[in-house]
Amino acid sequence: MKNGENYSSSRRSFVKGITASLLLVPFLQFCTDKIAVFMIRLSGTKHLLGHRLWIKDFPEPTSQIQTPYLIVGGGISGLSAARQLTKRGISDFILVELEGHLGGNSSNGENQHSKFPLGAHYLPLPNFKDKELLNFLEEEKIIQGYDSNGLPVFDELQLTFAPDERLFYKNNWQEGVVPKEGNSPAEDAELKVFFEQMDTFRTKKGADGKYLFDIPLHLSSADENTRALDKITMKEWFEKNNFKSEPLFKYIDYCCKDDFGLGIEYVSAWAGIHYFAGRKQDATSDKRDSVLTWPEGNARLASHLKKYSKDKALKNHLVYELKIENNKVIVKTFDDHKKTAVTIVADKVIMATPQFVNQYILKDRKEFTKHFHYTPWLLATLVVSDLEDDFSFPLSWDNVIYGSKGLGYVYDQHQSLNQVQTKKVITYYYSFSSADLKKTRKEIYKKKTEHWKQMVFDDLKIAHPDIENVTEEMEVFVLGHGMISPVPGFIFGEAKKQAKKNIVNRVFFAHTDLSGISIFEEAFHCGINTVNQILDETTLDS
């Protein structure tokens, strides 16, 4: 969920160093002088309502709505599609969303101390040739203009403040997330070779003139030798290149889990390398490696997109059936507030929903949907009275703990101009990487509140032994289908191709699982491309 790891600043520091949902359960824990309140939400979506989708337990519709265009799903892809329709001069459309809010994995929560992310929480500086995204950031005043070289000038208050990253490694905090202080000479040498290889992948182009790895993915080269990397795991690539360093192995494992949910043992090598090579770091003259971030994470970007569907969004509406009759798309939806069903008749429908949902709405999709793998995630937001450690490096925006089971935590108040906080709010991330995600998902829903509370504490105790005593509140969110995970053979496989195909030029598909990598840029462009496909019969960005 912390997508698009910004590794170059850590790489430079390293080189310099070696060369010079629905269920909300309260749980009260009584301490000697306070009461800590722990809240567990077992799903990021309406889990029980989703179960009704499986068994089709809905009333018959009692009303009807007609619209030329219907968008199903209010995540970034759906919101981006709404923006593109608007920019193409189309205002007559409806967007329906299962949840009571828009944004999908780019949503947020808020307590009395701070807003906090409920999923993706930052955007790396985009590639310079991604004009569509640059235009959006300029529209929203995130880009304040362009310098004499024609490069964007980003709002400094929306770029990560320093210090931005630290790693707890060998009982001390150090700057950056690459293990570097305390390695053996052989381990340092392997890290140096690895980053040199990633730099080569980042800049190299195929015979077709395209970068081997690019964002969005469809811009990447069709080079066969490079695409062959999609057939093996990142661990196999690691071993074939004679790497043996444990710090390097764990660093790559962290990065793979960060963007894909799955670790180095399960994720495609093409995807693993794309993590480092897809971003060109060419949007600023000083090759700045900063990222854009906010206390609420990418919910800030979702809020900018929401205005395009203002007064057009039907929230708490679940689509449970879709048919094509007489050149019209007949869509049945359930209003979870009114407990009634309504039929929406549309000329064109954009399904901005994941394939594990689509398979219950549309016929004959389970055959290829079974090849889509989604990793569950856990996010825990803690309010702490203090967050003391050994002071070897100061509290940063991103804080990673080497050897922990999770991916560390983000300090949610880091971007606040008021740097003196009475309480601190942090959000901890954990991906349930495994060989059998379906089995893992089932096991997750069997766990009790106490299990998640203790799991979070035990992991954070590695760096913060007193975390349990200083925590005053904890809210845990478990997302059963957190994000698409590109296992070997998926990114360039047949399942994705089949799932992308529109149905008789009436039903179209727009979701990041159709790219294979769940990052903001893919969702943003997916919405744009699908609208362009409908209006121009093309998939190219405008």
CSV table of N, CA and C in Angstrom, one decimal, residues 102-159:
chain,number,residue,atom,x,y,z
A,102,LEU,N,-16.3,7.7,-1.3
A,102,LEU,CA,-15.6,7.5,-2.6
A,102,LEU,C,-14.1,7.4,-2.3
A,103,GLY,N,-13.3,6.7,-3.1
A,103,GLY,CA,-11.9,6.7,-3.0
A,103,GLY,C,-11.2,5.3,-3.0
A,104,GLY,N,-12.0,4.3,-2.7
A,104,GLY,CA,-11.5,2.9,-2.7
A,104,GLY,C,-10.3,2.8,-1.7
A,105,ASN,N,-9.2,2.3,-2.2
A,105,ASN,CA,-8.0,2.1,-1.4
A,105,ASN,C,-7.3,3.4,-1.1
A,106,SER,N,-7.8,4.5,-1.7
A,106,SER,CA,-7.2,5.9,-1.4
A,106,SER,C,-8.2,6.6,-0.5
A,107,SER,N,-8.6,6.0,0.6
A,107,SER,CA,-9.5,6.6,1.6
A,107,SER,C,-8.8,6.9,2.9
A,108,ASN,N,-9.5,7.5,3.8
A,108,ASN,CA,-8.8,7.9,5.1
A,108,ASN,C,-9.8,7.9,6.2
A,109,GLY,N,-9.2,7.9,7.4
A,109,GLY,CA,-10.0,8.0,8.6
A,109,GLY,C,-9.5,9.3,9.3
A,110,GLU,N,-10.1,9.6,10.5
A,110,GLU,CA,-9.7,10.8,11.2
A,110,GLU,C,-10.0,10.6,12.7
A,111,ASN,N,-9.1,11.0,13.5
A,111,ASN,CA,-9.4,11.1,15.0
A,111,ASN,C,-9.2,12.5,15.4
A,112,GLN,N,-9.3,12.7,16.7
A,112,GLN,CA,-9.2,14.1,17.2
A,112,GLN,C,-7.8,14.7,17.1
A,113,HIS,N,-6.8,13.9,16.7
A,113,HIS,CA,-5.4,14.4,16.6
A,113,HIS,C,-4.9,14.5,15.2
A,114,SER,N,-5.5,13.7,14.3
A,114,SER,CA,-5.0,13.8,12.9
A,114,SER,C,-5.8,13.0,12.0
A,115,LYS,N,-5.8,13.3,10.7
A,115,LYS,CA,-6.3,12.4,9.7
A,115,LYS,C,-5.2,11.3,9.5
A,116,PHE,N,-5.7,10.2,8.9
A,116,PHE,CA,-4.7,9.1,8.7
A,116,PHE,C,-5.2,8.2,7.5
A,117,PRO,N,-4.3,7.6,6.7
A,117,PRO,CA,-4.6,6.9,5.5
A,117,PRO,C,-5.2,5.5,5.9
A,118,LEU,N,-6.1,5.1,5.0
A,118,LEU,CA,-6.6,3.7,5.1
A,118,LEU,C,-6.2,2.9,3.8
A,119,GLY,N,-5.0,3.2,3.4
A,119,GLY,CA,-4.5,2.5,2.2
A,119,GLY,C,-3.3,3.2,1.6
A,120,ALA,N,-3.3,3.4,0.3
A,120,ALA,CA,-2.2,4.1,-0.3
A,120,ALA,C,-2.0,5.5,0.2
A,121,HIS,N,-0.8,5.9,0.5
A,121,HIS,CA,-0.7,7.2,1.2
A,121,HIS,C,0.4,8.1,0.6
A,122,TYR,N,0.9,7.9,-0.6
A,122,TYR,CA,1.8,8.9,-1.2
A,122,TYR,C,1.9,8.6,-2.7
A,123,LEU,N,2.4,9.7,-3.4
A,123,LEU,CA,2.5,9.6,-4.9
A,123,LEU,C,4.0,10.1,-5.2
A,124,PRO,N,4.8,9.2,-5.7
A,124,PRO,CA,6.1,9.6,-6.1
A,124,PRO,C,6.0,10.6,-7.2
A,125,LEU,N,7.0,11.5,-7.4
A,125,LEU,CA,7.0,12.5,-8.4
A,125,LEU,C,6.9,11.8,-9.8
A,126,PRO,N,5.9,12.2,-10.6
A,126,PRO,CA,5.6,11.4,-11.8
A,126,PRO,C,6.7,11.6,-12.9
A,127,ASN,N,6.7,10.6,-13.8
A,127,ASN,CA,7.7,10.8,-14.9
A,127,ASN,C,7.3,12.0,-15.8
A,128,PHE,N,8.3,12.7,-16.3
A,128,PHE,CA,8.1,14.0,-17.0
A,128,PHE,C,7.2,13.8,-18.2
A,129,LYS,N,7.3,12.7,-18.9
A,129,LYS,CA,6.4,12.6,-20.1
A,129,LYS,C,5.0,12.2,-19.8
A,130,ASP,N,4.7,12.0,-18.5
A,130,ASP,CA,3.3,11.7,-18.1
A,130,ASP,C,2.5,13.0,-18.0
A,131,LYS,N,2.2,13.6,-19.2
A,131,LYS,CA,1.6,14.9,-19.2
A,131,LYS,C,0.2,14.9,-18.6
A,132,GLU,N,-0.5,13.8,-18.8
A,132,GLU,CA,-1.9,13.8,-18.3
A,132,GLU,C,-1.9,13.9,-16.7
A,133,LEU,N,-1.0,13.2,-16.1
A,133,LEU,CA,-0.9,13.3,-14.6
A,133,LEU,C,-0.3,14.7,-14.2
A,134,LEU,N,0.7,15.2,-14.9
A,134,LEU,CA,1.2,16.5,-14.6
A,134,LEU,C,0.1,17.6,-14.7
A,135,ASN,N,-0.7,17.4,-15.7
A,135,ASN,CA,-1.8,18.4,-15.9
A,135,ASN,C,-2.8,18.3,-14.7
A,136,PHE,N,-3.1,17.1,-14.3
A,136,PHE,CA,-4.0,17.0,-13.1
A,136,PHE,C,-3.4,17.6,-11.9
A,137,LEU,N,-2.1,17.4,-11.7
A,137,LEU,CA,-1.4,17.9,-10.5
A,137,LEU,C,-1.4,19.5,-10.6
A,138,GLU,N,-1.3,20.0,-11.8
A,138,GLU,CA,-1.3,21.4,-12.0
A,138,GLU,C,-2.6,22.0,-11.7
A,139,GLU,N,-3.7,21.3,-12.2
A,139,GLU,CA,-5.0,21.8,-12.0
A,139,GLU,C,-5.3,21.9,-10.5
A,140,GLU,N,-4.8,21.0,-9.7
A,140,GLU,CA,-5.0,21.0,-8.2
A,140,GLU,C,-4.0,21.7,-7.4
A,141,LYS,N,-3.2,22.5,-8.1
A,141,LYS,CA,-2.2,23.4,-7.4
A,141,LYS,C,-1.1,22.6,-6.7
A,142,ILE,N,-1.0,21.4,-7.0
A,142,ILE,CA,0.1,20.6,-6.4
A,142,ILE,C,1.4,20.9,-7.2
A,143,ILE,N,1.3,21.2,-8.5
A,143,ILE,CA,2.3,21.8,-9.3
A,143,ILE,C,1.9,23.3,-9.4
A,144,GLN,N,2.9,24.1,-9.0
A,144,GLN,CA,2.6,25.6,-9.0
A,144,GLN,C,3.1,26.3,-10.2
A,145,GLY,N,3.7,25.6,-11.1
A,145,GLY,CA,4.2,26.3,-12.3
A,145,GLY,C,5.3,25.5,-12.9
A,146,TYR,N,6.1,26.1,-13.8
A,146,TYR,CA,7.2,25.4,-14.5
A,146,TYR,C,8.4,26.3,-14.5
A,147,ASP,N,9.6,25.7,-14.3
A,147,ASP,CA,10.8,26.5,-14.3
A,147,ASP,C,11.3,26.8,-15.7
A,148,SER,N,12.5,27.5,-15.8
A,148,SER,CA,13.0,27.9,-17.0
A,148,SER,C,13.3,26.7,-18.0
A,149,ASN,N,13.5,25.6,-17.4
A,149,ASN,CA,13.8,24.4,-18.2
A,149,ASN,C,12.5,23.6,-18.6
A,150,GLY,N,11.4,24.2,-18.2
A,150,GLY,CA,10.1,23.5,-18.5
A,150,GLY,C,9.7,22.4,-17.6
A,151,LEU,N,10.4,22.3,-16.4
A,151,LEU,CA,10.1,21.3,-15.5
A,151,LEU,C,9.2,21.8,-14.4
A,152,PRO,N,8.3,20.9,-13.9
A,152,PRO,CA,7.3,21.3,-12.9
A,152,PRO,C,8.0,21.8,-11.6
A,153,VAL,N,7.3,22.8,-10.9
A,153,VAL,CA,7.7,23.2,-9.6
A,153,VAL,C,6.6,22.8,-8.7
A,154,PHE,N,6.9,21.9,-7.8
A,154,PHE,CA,5.9,21.3,-6.9
A,154,PHE,C,5.8,22.1,-5.6
A,155,ASP,N,4.6,22.1,-5.1
A,155,ASP,CA,4.3,22.8,-3.8
A,155,ASP,C,5.1,22.2,-2.7
A,156,GLU,N,6.0,22.9,-2.1
A,156,GLU,CA,6.9,22.4,-1.1
A,156,GLU,C,6.2,21.8,0.1
A,157,LEU,N,5.0,22.4,0.4
A,157,LEU,CA,4.2,21.9,1.6
A,157,LEU,C,3.6,20.5,1.3
A,158,GLN,N,3.5,20.1,0.0
A,158,GLN,CA,3.0,18.8,-0.3
A,158,GLN,C,4.0,17.7,-0.6
A,159,LEU,N,5.3,18.2,-0.6
A,159,LEU,CA,6.4,17.2,-0.7
A,159,LEU,C,6.8,16.8,0.7
